[in-house]
PDB file of C-alpha atoms in Angstrom:
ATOM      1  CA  UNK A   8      77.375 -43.482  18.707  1.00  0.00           C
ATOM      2  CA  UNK A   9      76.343 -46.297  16.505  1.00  0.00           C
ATOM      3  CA  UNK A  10      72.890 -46.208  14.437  1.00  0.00           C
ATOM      4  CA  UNK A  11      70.427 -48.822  13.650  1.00  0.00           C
ATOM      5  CA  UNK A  12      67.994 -48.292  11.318  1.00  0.00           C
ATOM      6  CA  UNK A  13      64.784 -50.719  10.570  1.00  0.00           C
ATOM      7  CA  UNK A  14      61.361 -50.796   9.687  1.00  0.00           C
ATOM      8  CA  UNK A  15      61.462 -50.292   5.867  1.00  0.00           C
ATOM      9  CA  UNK A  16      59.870 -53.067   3.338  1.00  0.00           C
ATOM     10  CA  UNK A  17      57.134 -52.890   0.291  1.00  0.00           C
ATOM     11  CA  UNK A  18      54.042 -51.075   0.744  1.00  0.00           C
ATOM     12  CA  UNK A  19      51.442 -49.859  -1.563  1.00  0.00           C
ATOM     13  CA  UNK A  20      50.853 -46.405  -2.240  1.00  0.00           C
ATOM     14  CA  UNK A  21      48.767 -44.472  -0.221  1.00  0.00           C
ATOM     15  CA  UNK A  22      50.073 -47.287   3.178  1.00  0.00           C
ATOM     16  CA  UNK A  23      52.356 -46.273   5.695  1.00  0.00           C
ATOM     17  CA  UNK A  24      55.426 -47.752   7.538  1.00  0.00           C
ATOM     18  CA  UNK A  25      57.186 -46.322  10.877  1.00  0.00           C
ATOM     19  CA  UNK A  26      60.952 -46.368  10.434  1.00  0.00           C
ATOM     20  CA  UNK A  27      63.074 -46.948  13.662  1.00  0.00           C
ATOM     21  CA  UNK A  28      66.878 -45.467  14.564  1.00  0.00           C
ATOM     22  CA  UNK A  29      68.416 -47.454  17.731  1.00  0.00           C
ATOM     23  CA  UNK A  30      71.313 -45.880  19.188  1.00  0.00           C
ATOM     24  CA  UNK A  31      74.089 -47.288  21.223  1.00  0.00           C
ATOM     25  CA  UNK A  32      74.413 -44.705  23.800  1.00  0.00           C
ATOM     26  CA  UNK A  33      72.669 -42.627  26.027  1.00  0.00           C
ATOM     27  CA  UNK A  34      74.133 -39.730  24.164  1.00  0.00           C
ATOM     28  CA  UNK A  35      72.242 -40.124  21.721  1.00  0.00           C
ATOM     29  CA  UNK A  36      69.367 -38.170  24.364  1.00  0.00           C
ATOM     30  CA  UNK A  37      71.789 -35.052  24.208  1.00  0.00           C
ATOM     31  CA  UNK A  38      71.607 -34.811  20.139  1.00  0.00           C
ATOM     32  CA  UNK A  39      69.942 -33.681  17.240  1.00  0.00           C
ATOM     33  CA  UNK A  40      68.677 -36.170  15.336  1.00  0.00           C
ATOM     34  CA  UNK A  41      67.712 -36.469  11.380  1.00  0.00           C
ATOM     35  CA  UNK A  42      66.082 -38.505   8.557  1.00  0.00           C
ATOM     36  CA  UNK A  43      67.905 -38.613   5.780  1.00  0.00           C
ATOM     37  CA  UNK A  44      67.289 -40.938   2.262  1.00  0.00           C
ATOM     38  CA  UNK A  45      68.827 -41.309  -1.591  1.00  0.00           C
ATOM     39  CA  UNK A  46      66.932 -43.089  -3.933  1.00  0.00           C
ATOM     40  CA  UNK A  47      68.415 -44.708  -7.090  1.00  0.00           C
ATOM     41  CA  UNK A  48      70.463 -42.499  -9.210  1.00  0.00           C
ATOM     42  CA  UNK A  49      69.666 -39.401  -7.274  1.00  0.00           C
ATOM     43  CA  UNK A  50      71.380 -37.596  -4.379  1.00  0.00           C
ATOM     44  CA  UNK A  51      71.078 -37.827  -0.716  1.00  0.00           C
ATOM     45  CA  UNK A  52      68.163 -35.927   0.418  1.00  0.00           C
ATOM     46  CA  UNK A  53      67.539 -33.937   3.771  1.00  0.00           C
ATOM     47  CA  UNK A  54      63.869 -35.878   5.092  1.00  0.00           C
ATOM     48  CA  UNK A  55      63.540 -34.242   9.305  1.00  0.00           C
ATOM     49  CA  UNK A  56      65.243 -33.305  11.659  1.00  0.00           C
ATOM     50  CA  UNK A  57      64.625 -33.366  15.545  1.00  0.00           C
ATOM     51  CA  UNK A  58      66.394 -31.437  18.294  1.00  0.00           C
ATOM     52  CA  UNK A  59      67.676 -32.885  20.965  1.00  0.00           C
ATOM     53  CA  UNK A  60      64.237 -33.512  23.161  1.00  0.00           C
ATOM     54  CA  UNK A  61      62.042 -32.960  20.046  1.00  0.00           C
ATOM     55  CA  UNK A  62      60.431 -30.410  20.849  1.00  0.00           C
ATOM     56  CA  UNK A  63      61.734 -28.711  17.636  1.00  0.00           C
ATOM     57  CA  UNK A  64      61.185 -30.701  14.121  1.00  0.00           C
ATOM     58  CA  UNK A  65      62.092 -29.532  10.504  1.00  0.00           C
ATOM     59  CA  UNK A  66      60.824 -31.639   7.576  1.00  0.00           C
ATOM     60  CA  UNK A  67      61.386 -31.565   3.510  1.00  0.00           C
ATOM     61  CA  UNK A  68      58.586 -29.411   2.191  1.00  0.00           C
ATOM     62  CA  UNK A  69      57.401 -32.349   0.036  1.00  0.00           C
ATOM     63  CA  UNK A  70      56.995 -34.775   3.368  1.00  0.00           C
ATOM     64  CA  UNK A  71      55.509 -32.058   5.301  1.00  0.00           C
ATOM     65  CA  UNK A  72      52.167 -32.799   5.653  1.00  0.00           C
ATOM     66  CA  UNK A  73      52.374 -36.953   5.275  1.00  0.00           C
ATOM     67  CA  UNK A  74      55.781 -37.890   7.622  1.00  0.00           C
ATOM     68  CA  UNK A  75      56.292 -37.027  11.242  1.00  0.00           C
ATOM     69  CA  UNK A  76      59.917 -37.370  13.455  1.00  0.00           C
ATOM     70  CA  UNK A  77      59.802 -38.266  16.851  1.00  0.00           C
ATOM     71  CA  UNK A  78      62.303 -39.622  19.694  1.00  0.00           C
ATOM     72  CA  UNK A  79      62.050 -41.312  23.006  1.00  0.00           C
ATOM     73  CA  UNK A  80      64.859 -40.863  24.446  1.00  0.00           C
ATOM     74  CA  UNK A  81      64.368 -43.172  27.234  1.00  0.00           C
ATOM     75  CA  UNK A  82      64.698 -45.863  24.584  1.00  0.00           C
ATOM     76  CA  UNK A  83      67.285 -44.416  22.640  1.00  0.00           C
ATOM     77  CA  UNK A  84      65.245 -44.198  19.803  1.00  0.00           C
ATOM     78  CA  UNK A  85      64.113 -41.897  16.994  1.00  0.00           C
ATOM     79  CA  UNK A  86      61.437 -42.913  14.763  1.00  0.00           C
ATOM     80  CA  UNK A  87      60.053 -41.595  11.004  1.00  0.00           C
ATOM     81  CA  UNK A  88      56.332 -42.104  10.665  1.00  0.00           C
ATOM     82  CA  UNK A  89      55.224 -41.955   7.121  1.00  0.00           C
ATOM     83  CA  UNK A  90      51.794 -42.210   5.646  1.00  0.00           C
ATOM     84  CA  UNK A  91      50.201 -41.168   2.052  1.00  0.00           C
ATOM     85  CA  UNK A  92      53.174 -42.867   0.845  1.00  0.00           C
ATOM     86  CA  UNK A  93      54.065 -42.030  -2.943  1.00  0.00           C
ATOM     87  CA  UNK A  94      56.308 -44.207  -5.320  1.00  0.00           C
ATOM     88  CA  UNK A  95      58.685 -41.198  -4.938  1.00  0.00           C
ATOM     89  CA  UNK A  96      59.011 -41.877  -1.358  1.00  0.00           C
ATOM     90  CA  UNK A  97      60.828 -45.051  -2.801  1.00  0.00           C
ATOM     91  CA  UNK A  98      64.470 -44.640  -1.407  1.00  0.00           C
ATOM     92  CA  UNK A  99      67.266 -45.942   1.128  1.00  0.00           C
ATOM     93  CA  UNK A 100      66.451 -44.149   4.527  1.00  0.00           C
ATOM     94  CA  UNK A 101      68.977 -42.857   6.188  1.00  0.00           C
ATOM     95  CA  UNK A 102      68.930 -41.843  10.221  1.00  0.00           C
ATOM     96  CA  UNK A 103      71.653 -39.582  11.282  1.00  0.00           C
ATOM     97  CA  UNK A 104      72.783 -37.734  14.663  1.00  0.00           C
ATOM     98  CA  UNK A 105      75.086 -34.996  15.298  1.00  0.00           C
ATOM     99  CA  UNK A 106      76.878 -33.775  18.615  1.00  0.00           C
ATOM    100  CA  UNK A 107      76.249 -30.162  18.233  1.00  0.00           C
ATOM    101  CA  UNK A 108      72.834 -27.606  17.461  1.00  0.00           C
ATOM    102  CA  UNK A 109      73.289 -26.396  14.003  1.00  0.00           C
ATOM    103  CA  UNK A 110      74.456 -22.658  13.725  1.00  0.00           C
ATOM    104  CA  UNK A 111      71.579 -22.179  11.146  1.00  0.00           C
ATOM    105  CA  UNK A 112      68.777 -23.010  10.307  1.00  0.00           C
ATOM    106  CA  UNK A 113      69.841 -24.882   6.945  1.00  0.00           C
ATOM    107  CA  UNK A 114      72.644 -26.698   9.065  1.00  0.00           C
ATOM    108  CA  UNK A 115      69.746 -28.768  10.237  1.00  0.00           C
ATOM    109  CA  UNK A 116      69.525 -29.845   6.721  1.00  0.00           C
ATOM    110  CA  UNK A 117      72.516 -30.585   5.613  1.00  0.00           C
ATOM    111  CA  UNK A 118      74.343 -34.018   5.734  1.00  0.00           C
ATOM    112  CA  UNK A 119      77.684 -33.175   6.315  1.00  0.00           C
ATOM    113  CA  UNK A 120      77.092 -32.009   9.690  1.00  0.00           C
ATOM    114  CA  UNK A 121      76.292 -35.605  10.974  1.00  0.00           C
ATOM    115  CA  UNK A 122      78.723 -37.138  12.557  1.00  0.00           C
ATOM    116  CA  UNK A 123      76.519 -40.295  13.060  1.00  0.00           C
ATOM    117  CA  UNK A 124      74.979 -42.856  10.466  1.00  0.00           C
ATOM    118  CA  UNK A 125      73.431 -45.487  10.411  1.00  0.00           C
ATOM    119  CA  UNK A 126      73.138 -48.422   7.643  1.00  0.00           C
ATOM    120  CA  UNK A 127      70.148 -47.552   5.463  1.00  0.00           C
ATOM    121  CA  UNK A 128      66.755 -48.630   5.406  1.00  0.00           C
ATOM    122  CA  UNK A 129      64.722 -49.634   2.079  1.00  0.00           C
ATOM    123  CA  UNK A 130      61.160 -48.358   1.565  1.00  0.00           C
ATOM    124  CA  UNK A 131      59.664 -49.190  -1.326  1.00  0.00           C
ATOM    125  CA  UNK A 132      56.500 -47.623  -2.386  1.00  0.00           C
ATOM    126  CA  UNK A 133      54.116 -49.881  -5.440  1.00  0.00           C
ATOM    127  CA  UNK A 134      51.966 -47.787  -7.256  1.00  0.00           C
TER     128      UNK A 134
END
């Protein structure tokens, strides 16, 4: 399955911006789904997750409140909606699907267990 991400730019703190993850194939329904991002000099960091039909979401306790994931699957798409954006938002965004349920709960949360990138996304947060 090949990943498309888009929807990032420059937007002023406080704004928001709705990131988008195309997928090639109808697969993509059947699959977990996650937000991923690394910002300059810093690691990769774990953003949400989605199960398969969304009905389950996990998010970094620091996005919590401010980002939601969704999916429609009909459209083989996954979006990141993110508002009360913060400079420290600023970062590549990554989307990122696996094949298989995590076995626990921090599976969802860890980036090794994609099999499925896509090219990054930059979001860029002013102050």
């Amino acid at each position: 399955v090949q990943l498309q991400a888009s929807g990032g730019g420059l937007v002023q703190a406080g704004g928001s911006l709705r990131l988008s993850c195309v997928a090639s194939e109808r697969t993509f329904s059947n699959y977990p789904m996650a937000w991923f991002r690394q910002a300059p000099g810093k690691e990769r960091e774990f953003v949400a997750a989605a199960s398969w039909s969304g009905g389950a979401t996990y998010y970094l306790e620091s996005v919590n409140d401010r980002f939601i994931i969704s999916r429609d699957n009909t459209r083989k798409t996954g979006y990141l909606q993110m508002n009360g954006l913060k400079p420290e938002d600023t970062a590549v965004y990554y989307c990122a699907a696996r094949s298989k349920n995590p076995i626990t709960y921090e599976g969802w949360r860890k980036g090794d267990e994609y099999e499925f990138w896509g090219h990054g996304t930059l979001v860029t947060v002013s102050s």
